[in-house]
mmCIF file of C-alpha atoms in Angstrom:
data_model
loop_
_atom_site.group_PDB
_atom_site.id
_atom_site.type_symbol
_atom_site.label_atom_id
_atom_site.label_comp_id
_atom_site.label_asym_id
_atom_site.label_seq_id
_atom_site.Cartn_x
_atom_site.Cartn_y
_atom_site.Cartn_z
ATOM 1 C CA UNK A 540 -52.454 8.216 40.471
ATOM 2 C CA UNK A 541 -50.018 7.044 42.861
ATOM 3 C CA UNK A 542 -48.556 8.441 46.146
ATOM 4 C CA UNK A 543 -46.038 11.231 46.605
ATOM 5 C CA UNK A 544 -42.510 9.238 47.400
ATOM 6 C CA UNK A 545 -39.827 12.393 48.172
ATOM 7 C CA UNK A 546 -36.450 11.369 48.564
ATOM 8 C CA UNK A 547 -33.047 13.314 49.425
ATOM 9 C CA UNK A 548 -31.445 14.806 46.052
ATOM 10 C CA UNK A 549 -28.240 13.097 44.803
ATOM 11 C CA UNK A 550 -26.862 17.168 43.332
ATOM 12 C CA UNK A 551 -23.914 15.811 42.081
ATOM 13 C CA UNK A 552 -25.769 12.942 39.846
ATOM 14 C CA UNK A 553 -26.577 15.097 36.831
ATOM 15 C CA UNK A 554 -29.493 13.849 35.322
ATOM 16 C CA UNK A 555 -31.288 14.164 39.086
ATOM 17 C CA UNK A 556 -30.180 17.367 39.700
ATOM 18 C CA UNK A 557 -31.211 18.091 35.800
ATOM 19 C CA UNK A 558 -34.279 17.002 36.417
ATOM 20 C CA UNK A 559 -35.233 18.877 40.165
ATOM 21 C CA UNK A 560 -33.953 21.440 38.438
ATOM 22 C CA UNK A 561 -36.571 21.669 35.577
ATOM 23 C CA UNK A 562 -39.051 21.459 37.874
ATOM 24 C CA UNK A 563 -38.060 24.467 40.102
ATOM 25 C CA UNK A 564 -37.423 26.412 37.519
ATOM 26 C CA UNK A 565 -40.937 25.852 35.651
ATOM 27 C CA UNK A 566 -42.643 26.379 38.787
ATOM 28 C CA UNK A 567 -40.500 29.564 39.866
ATOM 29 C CA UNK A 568 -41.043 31.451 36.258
ATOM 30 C CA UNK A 569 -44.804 30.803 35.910
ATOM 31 C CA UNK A 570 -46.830 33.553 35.778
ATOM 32 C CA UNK A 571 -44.394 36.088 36.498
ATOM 33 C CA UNK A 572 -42.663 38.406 34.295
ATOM 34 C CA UNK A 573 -39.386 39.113 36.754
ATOM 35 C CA UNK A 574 -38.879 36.052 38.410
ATOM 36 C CA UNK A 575 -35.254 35.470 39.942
ATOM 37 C CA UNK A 576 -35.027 31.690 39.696
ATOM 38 C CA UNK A 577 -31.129 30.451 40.131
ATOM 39 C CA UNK A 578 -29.856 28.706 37.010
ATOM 40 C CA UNK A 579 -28.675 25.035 37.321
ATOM 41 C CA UNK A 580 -25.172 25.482 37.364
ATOM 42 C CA UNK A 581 -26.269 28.031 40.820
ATOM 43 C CA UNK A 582 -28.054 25.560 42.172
ATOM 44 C CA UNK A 583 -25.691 22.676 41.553
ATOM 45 C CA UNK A 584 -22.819 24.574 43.102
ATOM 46 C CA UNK A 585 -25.145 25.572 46.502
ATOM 47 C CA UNK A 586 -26.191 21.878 46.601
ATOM 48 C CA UNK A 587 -22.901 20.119 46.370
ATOM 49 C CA UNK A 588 -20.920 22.972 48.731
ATOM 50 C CA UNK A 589 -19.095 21.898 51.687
ATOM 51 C CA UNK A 590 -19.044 25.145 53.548
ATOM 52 C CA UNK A 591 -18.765 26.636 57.626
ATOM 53 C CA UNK A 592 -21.168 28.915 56.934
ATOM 54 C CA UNK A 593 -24.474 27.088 56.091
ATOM 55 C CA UNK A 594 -25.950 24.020 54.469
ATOM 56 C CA UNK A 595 -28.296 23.535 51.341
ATOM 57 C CA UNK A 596 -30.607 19.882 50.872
ATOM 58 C CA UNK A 597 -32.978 19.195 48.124
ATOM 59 C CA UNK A 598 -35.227 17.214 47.956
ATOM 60 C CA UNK A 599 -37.665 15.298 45.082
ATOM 61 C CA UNK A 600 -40.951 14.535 45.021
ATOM 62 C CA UNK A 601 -42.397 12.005 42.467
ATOM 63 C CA UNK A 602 -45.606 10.436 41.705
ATOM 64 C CA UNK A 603 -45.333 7.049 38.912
ATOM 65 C CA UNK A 604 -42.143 8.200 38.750
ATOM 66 C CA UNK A 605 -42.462 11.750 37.541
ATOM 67 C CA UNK A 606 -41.168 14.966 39.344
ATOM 68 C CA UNK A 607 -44.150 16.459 40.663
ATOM 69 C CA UNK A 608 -42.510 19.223 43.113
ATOM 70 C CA UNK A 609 -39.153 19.826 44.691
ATOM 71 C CA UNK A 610 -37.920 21.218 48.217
ATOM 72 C CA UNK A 611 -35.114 23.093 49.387
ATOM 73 C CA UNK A 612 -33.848 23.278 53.060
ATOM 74 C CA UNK A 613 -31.146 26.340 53.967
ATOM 75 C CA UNK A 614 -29.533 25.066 57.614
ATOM 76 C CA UNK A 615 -27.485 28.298 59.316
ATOM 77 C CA UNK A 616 -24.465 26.471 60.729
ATOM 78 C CA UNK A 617 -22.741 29.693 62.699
ATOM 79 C CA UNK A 618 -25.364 31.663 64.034
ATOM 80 C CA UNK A 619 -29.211 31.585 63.520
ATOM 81 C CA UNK A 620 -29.077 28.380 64.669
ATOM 82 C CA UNK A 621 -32.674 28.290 65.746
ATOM 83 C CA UNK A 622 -33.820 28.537 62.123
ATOM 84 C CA UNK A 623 -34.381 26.772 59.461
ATOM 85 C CA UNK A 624 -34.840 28.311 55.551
ATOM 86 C CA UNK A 625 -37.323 26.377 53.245
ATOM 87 C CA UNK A 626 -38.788 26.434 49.444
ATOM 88 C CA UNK A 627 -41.420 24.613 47.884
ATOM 89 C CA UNK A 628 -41.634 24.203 43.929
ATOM 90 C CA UNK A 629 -44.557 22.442 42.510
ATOM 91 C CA UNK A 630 -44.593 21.861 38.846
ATOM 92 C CA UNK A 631 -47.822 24.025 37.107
ATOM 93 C CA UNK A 632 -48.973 21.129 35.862
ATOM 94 C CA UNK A 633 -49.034 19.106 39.047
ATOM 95 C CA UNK A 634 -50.647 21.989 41.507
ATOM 96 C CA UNK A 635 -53.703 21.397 43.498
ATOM 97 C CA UNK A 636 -53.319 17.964 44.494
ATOM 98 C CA UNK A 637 -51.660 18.234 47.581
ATOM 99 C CA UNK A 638 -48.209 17.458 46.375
ATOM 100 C CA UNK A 639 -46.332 20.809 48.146
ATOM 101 C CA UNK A 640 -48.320 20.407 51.475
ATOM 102 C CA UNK A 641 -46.431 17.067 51.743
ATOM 103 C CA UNK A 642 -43.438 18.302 50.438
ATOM 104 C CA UNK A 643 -43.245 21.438 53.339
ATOM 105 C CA UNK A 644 -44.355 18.807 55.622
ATOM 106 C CA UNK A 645 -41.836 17.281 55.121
ATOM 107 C CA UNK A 646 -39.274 19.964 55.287
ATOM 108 C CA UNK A 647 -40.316 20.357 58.530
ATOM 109 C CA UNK A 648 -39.496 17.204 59.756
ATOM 110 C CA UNK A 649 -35.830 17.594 58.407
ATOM 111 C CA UNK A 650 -35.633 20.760 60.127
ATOM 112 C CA UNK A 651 -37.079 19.577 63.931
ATOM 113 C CA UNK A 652 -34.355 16.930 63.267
ATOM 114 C CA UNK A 653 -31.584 19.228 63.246
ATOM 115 C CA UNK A 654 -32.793 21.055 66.339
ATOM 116 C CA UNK A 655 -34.571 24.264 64.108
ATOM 117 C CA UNK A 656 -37.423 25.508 65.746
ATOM 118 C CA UNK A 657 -38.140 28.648 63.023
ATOM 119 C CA UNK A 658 -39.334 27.842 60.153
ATOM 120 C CA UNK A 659 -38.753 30.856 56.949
ATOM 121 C CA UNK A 660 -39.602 31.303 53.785
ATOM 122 C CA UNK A 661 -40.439 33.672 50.685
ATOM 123 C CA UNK A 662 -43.383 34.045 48.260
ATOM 124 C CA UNK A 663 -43.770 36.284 45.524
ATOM 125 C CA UNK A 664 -47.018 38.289 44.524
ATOM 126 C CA UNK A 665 -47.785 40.671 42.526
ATOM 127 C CA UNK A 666 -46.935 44.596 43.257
ATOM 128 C CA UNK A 667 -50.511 45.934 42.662
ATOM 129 C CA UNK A 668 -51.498 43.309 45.284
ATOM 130 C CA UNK A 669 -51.617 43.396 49.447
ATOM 131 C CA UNK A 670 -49.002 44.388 51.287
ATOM 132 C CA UNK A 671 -48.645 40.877 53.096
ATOM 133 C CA UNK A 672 -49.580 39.052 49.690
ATOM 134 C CA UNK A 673 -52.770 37.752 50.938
ATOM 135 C CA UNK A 674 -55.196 36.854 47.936
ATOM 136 C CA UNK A 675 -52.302 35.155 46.162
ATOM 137 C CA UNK A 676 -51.619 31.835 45.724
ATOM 138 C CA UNK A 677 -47.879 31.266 46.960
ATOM 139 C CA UNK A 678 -48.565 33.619 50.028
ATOM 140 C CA UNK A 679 -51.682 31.829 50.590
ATOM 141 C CA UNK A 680 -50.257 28.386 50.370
ATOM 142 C CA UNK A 681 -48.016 29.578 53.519
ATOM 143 C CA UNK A 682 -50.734 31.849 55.273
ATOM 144 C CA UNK A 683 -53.232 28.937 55.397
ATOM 145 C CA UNK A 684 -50.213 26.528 57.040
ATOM 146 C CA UNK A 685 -49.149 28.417 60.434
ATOM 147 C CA UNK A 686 -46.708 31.163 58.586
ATOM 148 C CA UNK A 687 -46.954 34.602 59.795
ATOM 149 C CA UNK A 688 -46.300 38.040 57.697
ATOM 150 C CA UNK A 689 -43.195 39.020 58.611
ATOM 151 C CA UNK A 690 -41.875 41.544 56.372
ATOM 152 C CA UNK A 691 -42.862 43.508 53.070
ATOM 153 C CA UNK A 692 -40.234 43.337 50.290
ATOM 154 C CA UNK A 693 -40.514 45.178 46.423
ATOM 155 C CA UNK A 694 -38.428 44.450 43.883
ATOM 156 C CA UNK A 695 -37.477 46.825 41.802
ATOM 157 C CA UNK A 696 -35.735 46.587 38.350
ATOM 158 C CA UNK A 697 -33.371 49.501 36.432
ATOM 159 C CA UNK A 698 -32.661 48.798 32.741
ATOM 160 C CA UNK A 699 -29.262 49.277 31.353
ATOM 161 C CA UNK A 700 -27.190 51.098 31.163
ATOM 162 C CA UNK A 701 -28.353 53.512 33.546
ATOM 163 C CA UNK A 702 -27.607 57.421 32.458
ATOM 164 C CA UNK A 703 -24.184 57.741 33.626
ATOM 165 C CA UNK A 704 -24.038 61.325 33.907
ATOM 166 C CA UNK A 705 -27.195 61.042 36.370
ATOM 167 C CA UNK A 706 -24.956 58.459 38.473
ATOM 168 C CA UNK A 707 -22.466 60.489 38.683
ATOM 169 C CA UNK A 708 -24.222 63.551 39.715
ATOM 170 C CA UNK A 709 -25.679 61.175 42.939
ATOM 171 C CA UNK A 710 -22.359 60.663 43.667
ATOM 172 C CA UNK A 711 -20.778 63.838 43.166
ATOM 173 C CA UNK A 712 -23.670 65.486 45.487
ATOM 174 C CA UNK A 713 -22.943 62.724 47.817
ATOM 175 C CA UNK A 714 -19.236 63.438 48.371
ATOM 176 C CA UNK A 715 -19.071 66.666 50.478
ATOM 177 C CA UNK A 716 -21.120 64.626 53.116
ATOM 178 C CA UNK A 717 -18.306 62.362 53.469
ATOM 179 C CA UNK A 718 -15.102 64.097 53.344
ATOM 180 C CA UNK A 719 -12.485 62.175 54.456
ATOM 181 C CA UNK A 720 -13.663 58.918 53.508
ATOM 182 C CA UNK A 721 -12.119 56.713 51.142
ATOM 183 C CA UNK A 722 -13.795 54.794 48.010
ATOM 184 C CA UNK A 723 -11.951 51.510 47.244
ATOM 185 C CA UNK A 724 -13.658 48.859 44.339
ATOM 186 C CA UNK A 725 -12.513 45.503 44.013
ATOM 187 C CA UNK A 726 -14.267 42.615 41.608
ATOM 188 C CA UNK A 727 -14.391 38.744 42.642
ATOM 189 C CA UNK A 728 -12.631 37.952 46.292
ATOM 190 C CA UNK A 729 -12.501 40.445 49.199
ATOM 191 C CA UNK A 730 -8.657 41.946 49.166
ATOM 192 C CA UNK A 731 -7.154 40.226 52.183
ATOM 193 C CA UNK A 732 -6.157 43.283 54.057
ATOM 194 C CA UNK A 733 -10.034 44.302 54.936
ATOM 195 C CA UNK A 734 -11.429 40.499 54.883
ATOM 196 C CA UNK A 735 -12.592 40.547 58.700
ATOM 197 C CA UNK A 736 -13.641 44.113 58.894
ATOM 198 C CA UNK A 737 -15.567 43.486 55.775
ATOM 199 C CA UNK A 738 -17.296 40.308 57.019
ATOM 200 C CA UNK A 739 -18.161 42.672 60.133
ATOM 201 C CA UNK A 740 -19.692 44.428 57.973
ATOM 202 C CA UNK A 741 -21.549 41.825 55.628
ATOM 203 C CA UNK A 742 -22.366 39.936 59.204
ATOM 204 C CA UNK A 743 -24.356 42.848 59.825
ATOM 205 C CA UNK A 744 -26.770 42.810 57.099
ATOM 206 C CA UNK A 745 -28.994 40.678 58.981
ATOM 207 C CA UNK A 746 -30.095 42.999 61.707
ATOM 208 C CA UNK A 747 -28.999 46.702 60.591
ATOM 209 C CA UNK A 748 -31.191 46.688 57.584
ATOM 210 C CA UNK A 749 -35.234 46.392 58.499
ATOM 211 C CA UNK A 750 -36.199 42.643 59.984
ATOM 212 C CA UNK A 751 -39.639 43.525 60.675
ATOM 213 C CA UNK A 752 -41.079 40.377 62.474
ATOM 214 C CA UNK A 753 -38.376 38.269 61.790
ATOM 215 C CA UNK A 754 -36.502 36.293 64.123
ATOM 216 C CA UNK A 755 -32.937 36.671 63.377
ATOM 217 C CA UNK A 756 -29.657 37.843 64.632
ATOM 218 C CA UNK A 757 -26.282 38.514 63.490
ATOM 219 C CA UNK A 758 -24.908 36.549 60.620
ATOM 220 C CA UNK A 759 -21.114 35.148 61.207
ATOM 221 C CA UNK A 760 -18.983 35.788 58.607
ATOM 222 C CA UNK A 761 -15.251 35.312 59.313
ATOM 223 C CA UNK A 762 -12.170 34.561 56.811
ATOM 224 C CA UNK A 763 -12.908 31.339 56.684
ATOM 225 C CA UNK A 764 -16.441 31.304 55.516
ATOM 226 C CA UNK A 765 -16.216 34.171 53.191
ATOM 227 C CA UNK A 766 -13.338 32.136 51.397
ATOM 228 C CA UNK A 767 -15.585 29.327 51.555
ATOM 229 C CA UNK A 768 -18.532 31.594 50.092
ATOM 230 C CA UNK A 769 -16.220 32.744 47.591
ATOM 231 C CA UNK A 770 -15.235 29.517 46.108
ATOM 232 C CA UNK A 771 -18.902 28.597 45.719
ATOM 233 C CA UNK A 772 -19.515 31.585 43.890
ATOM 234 C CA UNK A 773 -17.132 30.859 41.579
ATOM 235 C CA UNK A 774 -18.320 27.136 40.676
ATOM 236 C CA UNK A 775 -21.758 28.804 40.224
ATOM 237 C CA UNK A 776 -20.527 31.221 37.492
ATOM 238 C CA UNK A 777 -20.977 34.575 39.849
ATOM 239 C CA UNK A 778 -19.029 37.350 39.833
ATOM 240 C CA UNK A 779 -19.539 40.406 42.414
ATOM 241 C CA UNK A 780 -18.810 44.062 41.459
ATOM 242 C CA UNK A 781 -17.954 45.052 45.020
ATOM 243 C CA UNK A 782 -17.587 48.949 46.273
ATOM 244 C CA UNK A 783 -16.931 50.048 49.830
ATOM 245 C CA UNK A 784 -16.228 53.349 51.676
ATOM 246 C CA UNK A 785 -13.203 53.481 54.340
ATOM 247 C CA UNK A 786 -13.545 55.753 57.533
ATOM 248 C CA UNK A 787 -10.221 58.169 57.862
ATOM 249 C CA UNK A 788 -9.444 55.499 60.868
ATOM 250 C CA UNK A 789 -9.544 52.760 58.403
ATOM 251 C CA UNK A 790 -12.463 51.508 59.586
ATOM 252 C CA UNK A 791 -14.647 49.751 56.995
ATOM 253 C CA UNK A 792 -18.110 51.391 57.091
ATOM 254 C CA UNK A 793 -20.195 50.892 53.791
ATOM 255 C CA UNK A 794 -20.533 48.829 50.617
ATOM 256 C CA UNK A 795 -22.074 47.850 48.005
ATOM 257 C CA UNK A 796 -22.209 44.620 45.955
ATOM 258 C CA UNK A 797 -23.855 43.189 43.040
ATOM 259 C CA UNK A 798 -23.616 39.887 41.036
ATOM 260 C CA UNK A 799 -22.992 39.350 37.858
ATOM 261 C CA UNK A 800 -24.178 35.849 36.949
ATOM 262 C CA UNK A 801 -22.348 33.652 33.886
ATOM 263 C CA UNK A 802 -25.292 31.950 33.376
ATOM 264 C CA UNK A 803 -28.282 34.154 33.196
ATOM 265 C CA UNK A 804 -27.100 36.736 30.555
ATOM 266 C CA UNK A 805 -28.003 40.304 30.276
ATOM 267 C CA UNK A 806 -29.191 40.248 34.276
ATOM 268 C CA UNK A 807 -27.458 41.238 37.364
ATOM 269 C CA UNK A 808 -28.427 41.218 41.083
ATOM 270 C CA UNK A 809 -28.027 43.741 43.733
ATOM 271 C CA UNK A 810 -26.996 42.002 46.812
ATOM 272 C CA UNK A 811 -26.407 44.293 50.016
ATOM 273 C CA UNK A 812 -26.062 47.685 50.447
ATOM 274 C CA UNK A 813 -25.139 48.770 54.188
ATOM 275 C CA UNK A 814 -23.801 51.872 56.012
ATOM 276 C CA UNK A 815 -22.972 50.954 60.174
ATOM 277 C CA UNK A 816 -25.373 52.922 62.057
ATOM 278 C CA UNK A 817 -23.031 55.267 63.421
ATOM 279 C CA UNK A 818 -21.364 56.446 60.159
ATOM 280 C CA UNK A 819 -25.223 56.893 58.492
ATOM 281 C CA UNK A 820 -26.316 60.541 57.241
ATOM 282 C CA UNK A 821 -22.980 60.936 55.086
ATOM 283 C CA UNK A 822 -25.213 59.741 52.122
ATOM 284 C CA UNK A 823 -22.181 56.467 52.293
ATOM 285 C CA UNK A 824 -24.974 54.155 50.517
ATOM 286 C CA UNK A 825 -25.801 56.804 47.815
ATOM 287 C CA UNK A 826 -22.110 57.217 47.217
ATOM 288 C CA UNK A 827 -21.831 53.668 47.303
ATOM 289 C CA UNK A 828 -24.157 52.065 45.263
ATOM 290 C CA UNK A 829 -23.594 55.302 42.719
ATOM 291 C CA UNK A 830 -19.910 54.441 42.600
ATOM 292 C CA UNK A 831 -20.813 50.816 42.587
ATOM 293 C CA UNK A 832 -23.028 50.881 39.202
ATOM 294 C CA UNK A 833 -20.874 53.507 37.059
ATOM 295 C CA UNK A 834 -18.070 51.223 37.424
ATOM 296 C CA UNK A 835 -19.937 48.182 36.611
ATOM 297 C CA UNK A 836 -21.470 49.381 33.433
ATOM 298 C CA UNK A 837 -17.852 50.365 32.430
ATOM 299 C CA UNK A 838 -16.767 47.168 32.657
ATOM 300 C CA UNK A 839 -19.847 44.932 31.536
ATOM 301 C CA UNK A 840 -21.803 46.399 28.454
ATOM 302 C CA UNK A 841 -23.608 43.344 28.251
ATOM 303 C CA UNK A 842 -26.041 43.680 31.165
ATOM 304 C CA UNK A 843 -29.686 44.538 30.022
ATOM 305 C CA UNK A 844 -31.339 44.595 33.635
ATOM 306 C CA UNK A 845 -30.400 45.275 37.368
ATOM 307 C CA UNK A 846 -32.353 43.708 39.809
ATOM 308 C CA UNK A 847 -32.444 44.755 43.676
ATOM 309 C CA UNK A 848 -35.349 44.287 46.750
ATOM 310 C CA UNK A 849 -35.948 46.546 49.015
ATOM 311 C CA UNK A 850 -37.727 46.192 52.566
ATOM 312 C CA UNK A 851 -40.941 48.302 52.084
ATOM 313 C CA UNK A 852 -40.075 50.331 55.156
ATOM 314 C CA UNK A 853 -36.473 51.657 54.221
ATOM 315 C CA UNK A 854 -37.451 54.662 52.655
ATOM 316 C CA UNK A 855 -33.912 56.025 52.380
ATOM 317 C CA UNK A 856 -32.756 52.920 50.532
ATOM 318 C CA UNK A 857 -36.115 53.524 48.395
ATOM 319 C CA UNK A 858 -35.187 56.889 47.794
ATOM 320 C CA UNK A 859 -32.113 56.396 46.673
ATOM 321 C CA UNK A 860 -33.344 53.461 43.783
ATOM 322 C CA UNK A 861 -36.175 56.000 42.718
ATOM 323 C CA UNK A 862 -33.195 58.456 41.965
ATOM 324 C CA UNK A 863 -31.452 56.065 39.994
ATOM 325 C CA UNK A 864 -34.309 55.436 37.541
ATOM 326 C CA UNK A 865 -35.412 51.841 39.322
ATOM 327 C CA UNK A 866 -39.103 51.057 38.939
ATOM 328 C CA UNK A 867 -41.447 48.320 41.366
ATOM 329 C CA UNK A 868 -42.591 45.400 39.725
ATOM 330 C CA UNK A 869 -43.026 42.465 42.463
ATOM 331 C CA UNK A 870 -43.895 41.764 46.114
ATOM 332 C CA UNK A 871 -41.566 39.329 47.892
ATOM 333 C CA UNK A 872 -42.847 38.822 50.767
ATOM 334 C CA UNK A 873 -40.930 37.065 54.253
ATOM 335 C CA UNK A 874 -42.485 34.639 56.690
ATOM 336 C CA UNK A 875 -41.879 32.660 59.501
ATOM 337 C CA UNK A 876 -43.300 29.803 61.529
ATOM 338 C CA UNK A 877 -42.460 28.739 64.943
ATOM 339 C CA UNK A 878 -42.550 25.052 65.570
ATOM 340 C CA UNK A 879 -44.268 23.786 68.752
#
């Protein structure tokens, strides 16, 4: 058998990105009954994006010209700029030789090249397993190269539609907590008149919900980018179901988000779920999310499954999913390497 040759991937030459995308995909589905893997028009749009906000590369790996394993390199381009995001995908049939040790090798390379010097990434193990995923092969495979634990995810899964009168009880038991705030819902692009107190407010994601270990700090997220971000949703199919709460100053203070994806029918995706610290304990991310869901299933009776993660240590967030009817299925776990 011949060497591992990776080169850069070419996303907007369609049978390359075709074929990468094959191989993430096998590799990101196997063994796992709730796996999350982006669909190829996702990926394409990420890939090819010209955005403020952050940069995607793939990369291929081949052996006698067959795609063995695939990378994928996040770059931060307005804050975080110390880190550096990366995947490794190797093919079922082509584990065990090696192939995605050379691959993150190389990942690393690209990243001390554009000045990184954090290294993070995400493996998935099963719920009934450790905490930190130890035992299990994709933690492992980062555990045994210089990656720390850094923080416990679960992902948690509601079928649909979810009991609507139960949703609306959490919300009606929500709303004397929060009297004098304002529910607004809007679907697809942030209205313009809350744009920048709403990117405050997405920006914030990053370090108001649980980090653990993790070296990070506060996302960016001005007009301009979430314009940007908004476009590249749209080339990928995505749709987000967006509801927020409004202080009686105005003030934007909560939301809640999920995405509905065009090309992965019957699932949708959770994204964030905040309340600013000072404006917590008026149950805003019950009411939220509550609000959020009822609204969605009115408008998309298609959707079969609703998929969110939670950090392991948010118990409130937890809390609240439990009430809805959502049930654990999967570890992801976070971790991080700091290049010397």
């Amino acid at each position: 058998m011949g060497q591992l040759e990776i080169t850069p991937l070419d996303a907007a030459d369609p049978a390359a990105m075709a074929a990468w995308h094959a191989a993430y995909h096998a590799a990101h589905v196997a063994g796992r009954a709730y796996s999350t893997p982006w669909m190829l028009e996702e990926m394409r749009a990420d890939l090819t994006a010209d955005r403020p906000g952050s940069r995607s590369l793939g990369f291929s790996g081949h052996v006698d010209g067959t795609l063995v394993t695939t990378g994928l390199l996040g770059l931060p381009l307005m804050d975080n700029l110390h880190a550096a995001d990366v995947e490794v995908h190797t093919h079922p049939a082509h584990r065990g030789r090696g192939h995605g040790s050379r691959m993150l090798e190389h990942l690393e390379g690209v990243a001390r090249e554009h000045g990184r010097r954090t290294l993070r990434s995400e493996a998935a193990t099963p719920y009934a397993g450790a905490a930190d995923g130890s035992g299990h092969p994709h933690a492992d495979f980062l555990l045994h190269r210089g990656f720390t634990f850094a923080l416990g995810n679960v992902m948690r899964v509601l079928d649909l539609p979810a009991d609507e009168r139960m949703l609306q009880r959490l919300a009606d038991e929500a709303a004397p907590r929060h009297a004098g705030y304002r529910i607004r819902q809007f679907a697809g692009p942030v209205p313009e008149d809350i744009v920048e107190p709403f990117g405050a407010l997405v920006g914030a994601v990053q370090t108001e919900a649980p980090t653990g270990e993790l070296d990070v700090e506060p996302e960016v997220f001005d007009a301009a980018r979430i314009r940007a971000d908004e476009e590249v949703f749209a080339a990928s199919g995505r749709t987000k179901y967006t509801t927020v709460a409004i202080a009686p100053d105005g003030t934007v203070v909560a939301f809640s988000e999920v995405a509905v994806p065009a090309h992965d029918p019957g699932r949708v995706y959770q994204w964030g779920t905040l309340v600013l610290r000072e404006h917590r304990g008026r149950r805003l991310g019950q009411a939220t999310k509550a609000h959020n869901l009822l609204w969605l299933q009115r408008e998309r009776a298609d959707l079969a499954l609703l998929v969110t993660y939670n950090a392991e240590v948010n118990r409130h967030m937890i809390a609240v999913n439990e009430a809805m009817g959502f049930r654990p299925v999967e570890r992801l776990g976070e971790y991080q390497r700091t290049l010397g």
